[in-house]
Amino acid sequence: MTRIGIILGSTRPNRNGAQIAQWVLDSASRRGDAEFELIDLRDHPLPHLDEPVPPMFGPSVHAHTRAWAERIAPLDGFVLVTPEYNGGMPGVLKNALDHVFAEWVDKAVGFVSYGANGGARAVVQLRAVCSSLGMADVGYQVSISVLTDFENHTTFTPRDHHAAALDKTLDQVVAWSTALAPLRAGAETTLANS
């Protein structure tokens, strides 16, 4: 069965993202077309990119990067839950993306963003980065305002339009992950024969 990782892209204390990521996981888990799992970047503390060679050129010399690669590699697609900080994605999420390369290639990715403007500018950046990593970003996304979609600015209160947008995003992530499977299988065969 298709496996989708939901990556929580913030590690800040008192982050709003944990509520949103749990909502994504709970909603996704009611589907029967894929398996979904939450990946919290707090559980994968990666130093600022410390690889002696770019990840596209081979396995890492560092245990922390190899562990991250092993966590990402078996997944078929991703949903990135990201805040927008100062007009962009959080550094910890960019760093996690940069630590590996082959593990992202030919996998689908969707976005659930939050911020004062719904996190839209973070997603613009993420689309460019994910494309450079060989990922297929889906058209639908979920945008959540920290000004209007949180009760007392602390408790996430998803609305019907959020649920509808999430359903469409997940539909596309699962469909594209499934459609890209032959490309991933071909790459695995090529690597095994090299």
mmCIF file of C-alpha atoms in Angstrom:
data_model
loop_
_atom_site.group_PDB
_atom_site.id
_atom_site.type_symbol
_atom_site.label_atom_id
_atom_site.label_comp_id
_atom_site.label_asym_id
_atom_site.label_seq_id
_atom_site.Cartn_x
_atom_site.Cartn_y
_atom_site.Cartn_z
ATOM 1 C CA MET A 1 0.000 0.000 0.000
ATOM 2 C CA THR A 2 1.113 3.547 -0.696
ATOM 3 C CA ARG A 3 2.840 5.159 2.297
ATOM 4 C CA ILE A 4 2.631 8.906 2.855
ATOM 5 C CA GLY A 5 4.706 10.805 5.406
ATOM 6 C CA ILE A 6 3.229 13.899 7.020
ATOM 7 C CA ILE A 7 6.241 16.015 7.959
ATOM 8 C CA LEU A 8 5.775 18.585 10.709
ATOM 9 C CA GLY A 9 8.158 21.323 9.589
ATOM 10 C CA SER A 10 8.471 23.385 12.780
ATOM 11 C CA THR A 11 10.405 22.635 15.938
ATOM 12 C CA ARG A 12 9.639 25.839 17.824
ATOM 13 C CA PRO A 13 8.359 25.727 21.408
ATOM 14 C CA ASN A 14 4.598 26.384 21.560
ATOM 15 C CA ARG A 15 4.286 25.743 17.827
ATOM 16 C CA ASN A 16 0.841 25.716 16.229
ATOM 17 C CA GLY A 17 1.922 23.106 13.720
ATOM 18 C CA ALA A 18 1.505 20.114 16.047
ATOM 19 C CA GLN A 19 -2.278 20.645 16.155
ATOM 20 C CA ILE A 20 -2.442 21.049 12.399
ATOM 21 C CA ALA A 21 -0.268 18.009 11.695
ATOM 22 C CA GLN A 22 -2.394 15.891 14.033
ATOM 23 C CA TRP A 23 -5.546 17.098 12.237
ATOM 24 C CA VAL A 24 -3.970 16.123 8.896
ATOM 25 C CA LEU A 25 -3.027 12.691 10.256
ATOM 26 C CA ASP A 26 -6.455 12.104 11.824
ATOM 27 C CA SER A 27 -8.228 13.133 8.620
ATOM 28 C CA ALA A 28 -5.897 11.109 6.402
ATOM 29 C CA SER A 29 -6.136 8.008 8.588
ATOM 30 C CA ARG A 30 -9.867 7.740 7.819
ATOM 31 C CA ARG A 31 -8.998 7.110 4.164
ATOM 32 C CA GLY A 32 -8.472 3.601 2.853
ATOM 33 C CA ASP A 33 -6.211 4.346 -0.099
ATOM 34 C CA ALA A 34 -2.881 4.801 1.697
ATOM 35 C CA GLU A 35 -1.078 4.513 5.016
ATOM 36 C CA PHE A 36 -0.155 7.789 6.684
ATOM 37 C CA GLU A 37 2.448 8.483 9.359
ATOM 38 C CA LEU A 38 3.544 11.600 11.172
ATOM 39 C CA ILE A 39 7.200 12.616 11.090
ATOM 40 C CA ASP A 40 8.074 15.324 13.600
ATOM 41 C CA LEU A 41 11.357 17.089 12.864
ATOM 42 C CA ARG A 42 11.889 17.366 16.624
ATOM 43 C CA ASP A 43 12.489 13.603 16.547
ATOM 44 C CA HIS A 44 15.174 14.024 13.876
ATOM 45 C CA PRO A 45 17.557 16.726 15.088
ATOM 46 C CA LEU A 46 19.821 17.431 12.152
ATOM 47 C CA PRO A 47 22.704 19.877 12.492
ATOM 48 C CA HIS A 48 22.981 22.660 9.963
ATOM 49 C CA LEU A 49 23.879 20.888 6.734
ATOM 50 C CA ASP A 50 27.249 19.340 7.506
ATOM 51 C CA GLU A 51 27.779 16.946 4.610
ATOM 52 C CA PRO A 52 31.250 17.068 3.026
ATOM 53 C CA VAL A 53 29.758 16.394 -0.430
ATOM 54 C CA PRO A 54 26.317 17.181 -1.850
ATOM 55 C CA PRO A 55 23.777 14.452 -0.964
ATOM 56 C CA MET A 56 23.100 13.776 -4.669
ATOM 57 C CA PHE A 57 26.606 12.288 -4.950
ATOM 58 C CA GLY A 58 26.185 9.402 -2.582
ATOM 59 C CA PRO A 59 25.635 8.115 0.893
ATOM 60 C CA SER A 60 26.436 10.287 3.853
ATOM 61 C CA VAL A 61 29.382 9.841 6.173
ATOM 62 C CA HIS A 62 27.227 10.999 9.113
ATOM 63 C CA ALA A 63 24.982 8.685 11.143
ATOM 64 C CA HIS A 64 22.332 11.397 11.648
ATOM 65 C CA THR A 65 21.918 11.861 7.893
ATOM 66 C CA ARG A 66 21.855 8.111 7.233
ATOM 67 C CA ALA A 67 19.118 7.736 9.889
ATOM 68 C CA TRP A 68 17.116 10.546 8.249
ATOM 69 C CA ALA A 69 17.537 8.929 4.829
ATOM 70 C CA GLU A 70 16.331 5.596 6.213
ATOM 71 C CA ARG A 71 13.238 7.323 7.621
ATOM 72 C CA ILE A 72 12.385 9.038 4.320
ATOM 73 C CA ALA A 73 13.367 6.378 1.763
ATOM 74 C CA PRO A 74 10.504 3.882 2.238
ATOM 75 C CA LEU A 75 7.799 6.522 1.844
ATOM 76 C CA ASP A 76 6.015 7.092 -1.468
ATOM 77 C CA GLY A 77 4.898 10.684 -0.953
ATOM 78 C CA PHE A 78 4.675 13.497 1.552
ATOM 79 C CA VAL A 79 2.512 16.225 2.995
ATOM 80 C CA LEU A 80 4.616 19.057 4.378
ATOM 81 C CA VAL A 81 2.995 20.961 7.244
ATOM 82 C CA THR A 82 4.796 24.286 7.311
ATOM 83 C CA PRO A 83 4.546 27.647 8.984
ATOM 84 C CA GLU A 84 5.609 30.817 7.253
ATOM 85 C CA TYR A 85 8.348 32.672 9.087
ATOM 86 C CA ASN A 86 9.206 36.141 7.809
ATOM 87 C CA GLY A 87 7.960 35.414 4.315
ATOM 88 C CA GLY A 88 9.470 31.954 3.934
ATOM 89 C CA MET A 89 9.745 28.372 5.104
ATOM 90 C CA PRO A 90 11.406 27.515 8.415
ATOM 91 C CA GLY A 91 15.131 26.864 8.258
ATOM 92 C CA VAL A 92 14.736 23.500 10.007
ATOM 93 C CA LEU A 93 12.474 22.244 7.203
ATOM 94 C CA LYS A 94 14.820 23.473 4.460
ATOM 95 C CA ASN A 95 17.720 21.823 6.299
ATOM 96 C CA ALA A 96 15.835 18.503 6.509
ATOM 97 C CA LEU A 97 15.075 18.647 2.790
ATOM 98 C CA ASP A 98 18.710 19.454 1.970
ATOM 99 C CA HIS A 99 20.192 16.570 3.989
ATOM 100 C CA VAL A 100 19.145 13.903 1.466
ATOM 101 C CA PHE A 101 18.463 13.783 -2.250
ATOM 102 C CA ALA A 102 17.676 10.387 -3.808
ATOM 103 C CA GLU A 103 15.122 9.711 -1.067
ATOM 104 C CA TRP A 104 12.919 12.553 -2.395
ATOM 105 C CA VAL A 105 13.164 11.867 -6.134
ATOM 106 C CA ASP A 106 10.002 10.813 -8.010
ATOM 107 C CA LYS A 107 7.758 11.228 -4.993
ATOM 108 C CA ALA A 108 4.670 13.411 -4.713
ATOM 109 C CA VAL A 109 4.394 16.245 -2.227
ATOM 110 C CA GLY A 110 1.479 18.353 -1.010
ATOM 111 C CA PHE A 111 1.407 21.298 1.356
ATOM 112 C CA VAL A 112 -0.532 22.394 4.422
ATOM 113 C CA SER A 113 0.657 25.845 5.433
ATOM 114 C CA TYR A 114 -0.158 28.307 8.150
ATOM 115 C CA GLY A 115 0.708 31.886 8.982
ATOM 116 C CA ALA A 116 -0.708 35.383 8.998
ATOM 117 C CA ASN A 117 -1.348 35.046 5.252
ATOM 118 C CA GLY A 118 -2.009 31.312 5.328
ATOM 119 C CA GLY A 119 1.649 30.460 4.778
ATOM 120 C CA ALA A 120 1.402 31.019 1.021
ATOM 121 C CA ARG A 121 4.925 32.430 0.603
ATOM 122 C CA ALA A 122 6.456 29.431 2.389
ATOM 123 C CA VAL A 123 4.703 27.137 -0.086
ATOM 124 C CA VAL A 124 6.003 29.161 -3.045
ATOM 125 C CA GLN A 125 9.533 28.530 -1.782
ATOM 126 C CA LEU A 126 8.833 24.874 -1.033
ATOM 127 C CA ARG A 127 7.467 24.237 -4.511
ATOM 128 C CA ALA A 128 10.749 25.491 -6.010
ATOM 129 C CA VAL A 129 12.901 23.456 -3.605
ATOM 130 C CA CYS A 130 10.852 20.278 -3.985
ATOM 131 C CA SER A 131 10.968 20.590 -7.765
ATOM 132 C CA SER A 132 14.761 20.847 -7.586
ATOM 133 C CA LEU A 133 14.766 17.638 -5.549
ATOM 134 C CA GLY A 134 12.828 15.824 -8.292
ATOM 135 C CA MET A 135 9.522 15.782 -6.435
ATOM 136 C CA ALA A 136 6.111 16.263 -8.053
ATOM 137 C CA ASP A 137 4.217 18.960 -6.172
ATOM 138 C CA VAL A 138 0.443 18.745 -6.383
ATOM 139 C CA GLY A 139 -1.732 21.713 -7.256
ATOM 140 C CA TYR A 140 -4.074 21.721 -4.273
ATOM 141 C CA GLN A 141 -2.917 22.974 -0.892
ATOM 142 C CA VAL A 142 -4.389 23.919 2.462
ATOM 143 C CA SER A 143 -3.809 27.449 3.746
ATOM 144 C CA ILE A 144 -4.567 28.215 7.387
ATOM 145 C CA SER A 145 -4.587 31.682 8.930
ATOM 146 C CA VAL A 146 -3.189 32.040 12.428
ATOM 147 C CA LEU A 147 -5.324 35.192 12.709
ATOM 148 C CA THR A 148 -8.737 33.692 11.938
ATOM 149 C CA ASP A 149 -8.465 29.894 12.174
ATOM 150 C CA PHE A 150 -7.293 29.623 15.771
ATOM 151 C CA GLU A 151 -9.569 30.205 18.739
ATOM 152 C CA ASN A 152 -7.847 32.733 21.016
ATOM 153 C CA HIS A 153 -4.803 32.389 18.718
ATOM 154 C CA THR A 154 -3.990 29.045 20.366
ATOM 155 C CA THR A 155 -6.498 26.326 19.377
ATOM 156 C CA PHE A 156 -6.820 25.286 15.749
ATOM 157 C CA THR A 157 -10.442 25.204 14.609
ATOM 158 C CA PRO A 158 -10.574 23.712 11.107
ATOM 159 C CA ARG A 159 -13.473 24.830 8.967
ATOM 160 C CA ASP A 160 -15.341 22.952 6.247
ATOM 161 C CA HIS A 161 -13.288 24.591 3.500
ATOM 162 C CA HIS A 162 -10.083 23.374 5.187
ATOM 163 C CA ALA A 163 -11.388 19.796 5.235
ATOM 164 C CA ALA A 164 -12.400 20.028 1.572
ATOM 165 C CA ALA A 165 -8.994 21.426 0.574
ATOM 166 C CA LEU A 166 -7.227 18.723 2.585
ATOM 167 C CA ASP A 167 -9.287 15.989 0.911
ATOM 168 C CA LYS A 168 -8.342 17.312 -2.539
ATOM 169 C CA THR A 169 -4.688 17.653 -1.549
ATOM 170 C CA LEU A 170 -4.574 14.100 -0.181
ATOM 171 C CA ASP A 171 -6.409 12.777 -3.263
ATOM 172 C CA GLN A 172 -3.690 14.253 -5.453
ATOM 173 C CA VAL A 173 -0.766 13.188 -3.243
ATOM 174 C CA VAL A 174 -1.998 9.585 -3.159
ATOM 175 C CA ALA A 175 -2.803 9.504 -6.899
ATOM 176 C CA TRP A 176 0.527 11.017 -7.912
ATOM 177 C CA SER A 177 2.475 8.829 -5.474
ATOM 178 C CA THR A 178 0.831 5.789 -7.037
ATOM 179 C CA ALA A 179 1.416 7.025 -10.584
ATOM 180 C CA LEU A 180 5.110 7.692 -9.873
ATOM 181 C CA ALA A 181 5.708 4.206 -8.416
ATOM 182 C CA PRO A 182 7.046 2.743 -11.710
ATOM 183 C CA LEU A 183 9.653 5.519 -11.888
ATOM 184 C CA ARG A 184 10.784 4.815 -8.333
ATOM 185 C CA ALA A 185 10.900 1.081 -9.042
ATOM 186 C CA GLY A 186 13.005 1.730 -12.155
ATOM 187 C CA ALA A 187 15.423 3.885 -10.171
ATOM 188 C CA GLU A 188 15.762 1.195 -7.487
ATOM 189 C CA THR A 189 16.488 -1.416 -10.152
ATOM 190 C CA THR A 190 19.098 0.846 -11.787
ATOM 191 C CA LEU A 191 20.805 1.486 -8.438
ATOM 192 C CA ALA A 192 20.810 -2.222 -7.557
ATOM 193 C CA ASN A 193 22.406 -3.102 -10.898
ATOM 194 C CA SER A 194 25.120 -0.433 -10.717
#
